[in-house]
Amino acid sequence: MKKSIWTGLVLSASLVMAQPASAFTQACQLVAKMAGPAYETKALRVASFTAEANMPSDFKLSFLEQNGAWFVYQTEQSWFDKESCAPLKKRFENRDIEFAPVLFNKSTGRNAVITSSFLIKTYNKADIDKMAARYGFKMLTHLPRGSSAIFDVTGVVSYDRMLEELDRDKDIQVAAPVLSEPRYRLR
């Protein structure tokens, strides 16, 4: 009896650990992890290129800050979930307004917009050129070391799920988001 209980527990634990969904519980959590320890998720924040004056009041957003060309807003409820951490479009009067998810940089106290650009570094220099074809990404630029590049991943439904998939790729050493955030300023 004890052996069958132990076997059941071990089997259950291995099934839970094998499930990718157990890797994260909220939107953009893996993106924040790959961005670094200073970043945390902010489920009620979104960013858009649409200025506060032009943002439809129907969306019920509170303006927080401007970050370059991005306008960061607070929402009343989360617009992203763990299956949709990626830009989304909301329709208003025959026009689409695009929104991007946002992280918070605890060291600077500022918001960081998750863009569709990601850095991918491979173990071997020759493998970096295979990433565009393998995943349907567009290579934007090679980085100096040769085994890393910046890719545009537009069209991905969930950056968290994408990072899970890239983490399982034996050729990839690291994948991380390229964030848009204000530069640190001396006072």
PDB file of N, CA, C and O in Angstrom, residues 46-50 55-56 59 61 70 75 79-80 84-101 116 154-157 159:
ATOM      1  N   VAL A  46      -1.072  49.106 -19.346  1.00  0.00           N
ATOM      2  CA  VAL A  46      -0.942  48.909 -20.787  1.00  0.00           C
ATOM      3  C   VAL A  46      -0.251  50.133 -21.365  1.00  0.00           C
ATOM      4  O   VAL A  46      -0.249  51.203 -20.754  1.00  0.00           O
ATOM      5  N   ALA A  47       0.321  49.978 -22.543  1.00  0.00           N
ATOM      6  CA  ALA A  47       0.967  51.104 -23.224  1.00  0.00           C
ATOM      7  C   ALA A  47       0.425  51.191 -24.643  1.00  0.00           C
ATOM      8  O   ALA A  47       0.054  50.181 -25.249  1.00  0.00           O
ATOM      9  N   SER A  48       0.393  52.423 -25.152  1.00  0.00           N
ATOM     10  CA  SER A  48      -0.097  52.652 -26.513  1.00  0.00           C
ATOM     11  C   SER A  48       0.623  53.866 -27.094  1.00  0.00           C
ATOM     12  O   SER A  48       1.107  54.718 -26.354  1.00  0.00           O
ATOM     13  N   PHE A  49       0.653  53.936 -28.417  1.00  0.00           N
ATOM     14  CA  PHE A  49       1.176  55.130 -29.074  1.00  0.00           C
ATOM     15  C   PHE A  49       0.107  56.220 -29.139  1.00  0.00           C
ATOM     16  O   PHE A  49       0.380  57.325 -29.579  1.00  0.00           O
ATOM     17  N   THR A  50      -1.102  55.911 -28.704  1.00  0.00           N
ATOM     18  CA  THR A  50      -2.198  56.883 -28.716  1.00  0.00           C
ATOM     19  C   THR A  50      -2.119  57.752 -27.465  1.00  0.00           C
ATOM     20  O   THR A  50      -2.150  57.247 -26.341  1.00  0.00           O
ATOM     21  N   MET A  55      -7.225  59.222 -26.636  1.00  0.00           N
ATOM     22  CA  MET A  55      -7.652  57.908 -26.167  1.00  0.00           C
ATOM     23  C   MET A  55      -9.147  57.943 -25.856  1.00  0.00           C
ATOM     24  O   MET A  55      -9.601  58.798 -25.102  1.00  0.00           O
ATOM     25  N   PRO A  56      -9.907  57.033 -26.445  1.00  0.00           N
ATOM     26  CA  PRO A  56     -11.351  57.001 -26.185  1.00  0.00           C
ATOM     27  C   PRO A  56     -11.643  56.766 -24.695  1.00  0.00           C
ATOM     28  O   PRO A  56     -11.051  55.884 -24.066  1.00  0.00           O
ATOM     29  N   PHE A  59     -12.579  53.226 -23.017  1.00  0.00           N
ATOM     30  CA  PHE A  59     -11.610  52.243 -22.534  1.00  0.00           C
ATOM     31  C   PHE A  59     -11.354  52.365 -21.028  1.00  0.00           C
ATOM     32  O   PHE A  59     -10.745  51.488 -20.435  1.00  0.00           O
ATOM     33  N   LEU A  61      -9.318  54.305 -19.081  1.00  0.00           N
ATOM     34  CA  LEU A  61      -7.898  54.246 -18.740  1.00  0.00           C
ATOM     35  C   LEU A  61      -7.490  55.488 -17.964  1.00  0.00           C
ATOM     36  O   LEU A  61      -7.993  56.579 -18.227  1.00  0.00           O
ATOM     37  N   TRP A  70       5.638  56.156 -26.248  1.00  0.00           N
ATOM     38  CA  TRP A  70       4.610  55.347 -25.583  1.00  0.00           C
ATOM     39  C   TRP A  70       3.890  56.144 -24.508  1.00  0.00           C
ATOM     40  O   TRP A  70       4.503  56.926 -23.784  1.00  0.00           O
ATOM     41  N   THR A  75      -5.394  50.312 -16.190  1.00  0.00           N
ATOM     42  CA  THR A  75      -6.709  49.789 -16.556  1.00  0.00           C
ATOM     43  C   THR A  75      -7.488  49.433 -15.294  1.00  0.00           C
ATOM     44  O   THR A  75      -6.913  49.352 -14.211  1.00  0.00           O
ATOM     45  N   TRP A  79      -6.033  43.275 -19.070  1.00  0.00           N
ATOM     46  CA  TRP A  79      -6.360  43.020 -20.473  1.00  0.00           C
ATOM     47  C   TRP A  79      -5.566  41.836 -21.022  1.00  0.00           C
ATOM     48  O   TRP A  79      -5.806  41.378 -22.125  1.00  0.00           O
ATOM     49  N   PHE A  80      -4.595  41.376 -20.272  1.00  0.00           N
ATOM     50  CA  PHE A  80      -3.738  40.277 -20.715  1.00  0.00           C
ATOM     51  C   PHE A  80      -3.881  39.118 -19.733  1.00  0.00           C
ATOM     52  O   PHE A  80      -4.180  39.316 -18.565  1.00  0.00           O
ATOM     53  N   SER A  84      -1.966  35.325 -23.358  1.00  0.00           N
ATOM     54  CA  SER A  84      -2.004  36.446 -24.304  1.00  0.00           C
ATOM     55  C   SER A  84      -1.117  37.615 -23.876  1.00  0.00           C
ATOM     56  O   SER A  84      -1.525  38.758 -23.931  1.00  0.00           O
ATOM     57  N   CYS A  85       0.092  37.322 -23.465  1.00  0.00           N
ATOM     58  CA  CYS A  85       1.046  38.380 -23.141  1.00  0.00           C
ATOM     59  C   CYS A  85       1.715  38.811 -24.441  1.00  0.00           C
ATOM     60  O   CYS A  85       2.784  38.338 -24.804  1.00  0.00           O
ATOM     61  N   ALA A  86       1.051  39.681 -25.162  1.00  0.00           N
ATOM     62  CA  ALA A  86       1.547  40.202 -26.443  1.00  0.00           C
ATOM     63  C   ALA A  86       0.647  41.376 -26.816  1.00  0.00           C
ATOM     64  O   ALA A  86      -0.441  41.526 -26.252  1.00  0.00           O
ATOM     65  N   PRO A  87       1.067  42.207 -27.766  1.00  0.00           N
ATOM     66  CA  PRO A  87       0.221  43.344 -28.154  1.00  0.00           C
ATOM     67  C   PRO A  87      -1.178  42.893 -28.572  1.00  0.00           C
ATOM     68  O   PRO A  87      -1.359  41.820 -29.129  1.00  0.00           O
ATOM     69  N   LEU A  88      -2.151  43.755 -28.277  1.00  0.00           N
ATOM     70  CA  LEU A  88      -3.523  43.487 -28.686  1.00  0.00           C
ATOM     71  C   LEU A  88      -4.128  44.750 -29.268  1.00  0.00           C
ATOM     72  O   LEU A  88      -3.646  45.854 -29.009  1.00  0.00           O
ATOM     73  N   LYS A  89      -5.149  44.559 -30.077  1.00  0.00           N
ATOM     74  CA  LYS A  89      -5.839  45.703 -30.694  1.00  0.00           C
ATOM     75  C   LYS A  89      -7.245  45.775 -30.139  1.00  0.00           C
ATOM     76  O   LYS A  89      -7.920  44.762 -29.993  1.00  0.00           O
ATOM     77  N   LYS A  90      -7.665  47.015 -29.847  1.00  0.00           N
ATOM     78  CA  LYS A  90      -9.038  47.268 -29.430  1.00  0.00           C
ATOM     79  C   LYS A  90      -9.651  48.203 -30.471  1.00  0.00           C
ATOM     80  O   LYS A  90      -9.033  49.176 -30.869  1.00  0.00           O
ATOM     81  N   ARG A  91     -10.845  47.866 -30.883  1.00  0.00           N
ATOM     82  CA  ARG A  91     -11.519  48.634 -31.933  1.00  0.00           C
ATOM     83  C   ARG A  91     -12.387  49.720 -31.312  1.00  0.00           C
ATOM     84  O   ARG A  91     -13.079  49.488 -30.326  1.00  0.00           O
ATOM     85  N   PHE A  92     -12.322  50.913 -31.921  1.00  0.00           N
ATOM     86  CA  PHE A  92     -13.172  52.024 -31.500  1.00  0.00           C
ATOM     87  C   PHE A  92     -13.502  52.872 -32.719  1.00  0.00           C
ATOM     88  O   PHE A  92     -12.598  53.395 -33.383  1.00  0.00           O
ATOM     89  N   GLU A  93     -14.774  52.979 -33.023  1.00  0.00           N
ATOM     90  CA  GLU A  93     -15.250  53.799 -34.140  1.00  0.00           C
ATOM     91  C   GLU A  93     -14.423  53.628 -35.414  1.00  0.00           C
ATOM     92  O   GLU A  93     -13.787  54.559 -35.901  1.00  0.00           O
ATOM     93  N   ASN A  94     -14.400  52.438 -35.939  1.00  0.00           N
ATOM     94  CA  ASN A  94     -13.738  52.110 -37.204  1.00  0.00           C
ATOM     95  C   ASN A  94     -12.228  52.282 -37.204  1.00  0.00           C
ATOM     96  O   ASN A  94     -11.621  52.445 -38.265  1.00  0.00           O
ATOM     97  N   ARG A  95     -11.618  52.312 -36.048  1.00  0.00           N
ATOM     98  CA  ARG A  95     -10.151  52.346 -36.004  1.00  0.00           C
ATOM     99  C   ARG A  95      -9.661  51.406 -34.909  1.00  0.00           C
ATOM    100  O   ARG A  95     -10.331  51.201 -33.897  1.00  0.00           O
ATOM    101  N   ASP A  96      -8.501  50.829 -35.153  1.00  0.00           N
ATOM    102  CA  ASP A  96      -7.879  49.945 -34.179  1.00  0.00           C
ATOM    103  C   ASP A  96      -6.830  50.716 -33.394  1.00  0.00           C
ATOM    104  O   ASP A  96      -6.045  51.471 -33.977  1.00  0.00           O
ATOM    105  N   ILE A  97      -6.826  50.513 -32.103  1.00  0.00           N
ATOM    106  CA  ILE A  97      -5.794  51.093 -31.245  1.00  0.00           C
ATOM    107  C   ILE A  97      -5.020  49.928 -30.643  1.00  0.00           C
ATOM    108  O   ILE A  97      -5.605  49.021 -30.051  1.00  0.00           O
ATOM    109  N   GLU A  98      -3.708  49.940 -30.847  1.00  0.00           N
ATOM    110  CA  GLU A  98      -2.875  48.843 -30.368  1.00  0.00           C
ATOM    111  C   GLU A  98      -2.346  49.148 -28.978  1.00  0.00           C
ATOM    112  O   GLU A  98      -1.952  50.274 -28.675  1.00  0.00           O
ATOM    113  N   PHE A  99      -2.331  48.103 -28.139  1.00  0.00           N
ATOM    114  CA  PHE A  99      -1.830  48.198 -26.774  1.00  0.00           C
ATOM    115  C   PHE A  99      -0.779  47.123 -26.545  1.00  0.00           C
ATOM    116  O   PHE A  99      -0.889  46.018 -27.063  1.00  0.00           O
ATOM    117  N   ALA A 100       0.228  47.465 -25.758  1.00  0.00           N
ATOM    118  CA  ALA A 100       1.298  46.531 -25.416  1.00  0.00           C
ATOM    119  C   ALA A 100       1.309  46.317 -23.906  1.00  0.00           C
ATOM    120  O   ALA A 100       0.951  47.218 -23.148  1.00  0.00           O
ATOM    121  N   PRO A 101       1.735  45.130 -23.470  1.00  0.00           N
ATOM    122  CA  PRO A 101       1.849  44.893 -22.032  1.00  0.00           C
ATOM    123  C   PRO A 101       3.030  45.664 -21.444  1.00  0.00           C
ATOM    124  O   PRO A 101       3.947  46.074 -22.167  1.00  0.00           O
ATOM    125  N   SER A 116       7.901  44.037 -29.370  1.00  0.00           N
ATOM    126  CA  SER A 116       7.915  42.768 -30.106  1.00  0.00           C
ATOM    127  C   SER A 116       9.343  42.358 -30.494  1.00  0.00           C
ATOM    128  O   SER A 116       9.527  41.441 -31.283  1.00  0.00           O
ATOM    129  N   THR A 154       6.724  39.735 -34.022  1.00  0.00           N
ATOM    130  CA  THR A 154       5.345  40.165 -34.265  1.00  0.00           C
ATOM    131  C   THR A 154       4.495  38.981 -34.714  1.00  0.00           C
ATOM    132  O   THR A 154       4.929  38.176 -35.529  1.00  0.00           O
ATOM    133  N   GLY A 155       3.302  38.911 -34.165  1.00  0.00           N
ATOM    134  CA  GLY A 155       2.388  37.826 -34.511  1.00  0.00           C
ATOM    135  C   GLY A 155       2.312  36.745 -33.446  1.00  0.00           C
ATOM    136  O   GLY A 155       1.405  35.924 -33.465  1.00  0.00           O
ATOM    137  N   VAL A 156       3.260  36.749 -32.509  1.00  0.00           N
ATOM    138  CA  VAL A 156       3.222  35.778 -31.422  1.00  0.00           C
ATOM    139  C   VAL A 156       2.044  36.125 -30.515  1.00  0.00           C
ATOM    140  O   VAL A 156       1.838  37.278 -30.160  1.00  0.00           O
ATOM    141  N   VAL A 157       1.271  35.130 -30.123  1.00  0.00           N
ATOM    142  CA  VAL A 157       0.080  35.338 -29.306  1.00  0.00           C
ATOM    143  C   VAL A 157       0.429  35.520 -27.830  1.00  0.00           C
ATOM    144  O   VAL A 157      -0.208  36.284 -27.124  1.00  0.00           O
ATOM    145  N   TYR A 159       3.985  35.945 -25.428  1.00  0.00           N
ATOM    146  CA  TYR A 159       5.437  35.960 -25.256  1.00  0.00           C
ATOM    147  C   TYR A 159       5.866  34.947 -24.202  1.00  0.00           C
ATOM    148  O   TYR A 159       6.942  34.375 -24.299  1.00  0.00           O
TER     149      TYR A 159
END
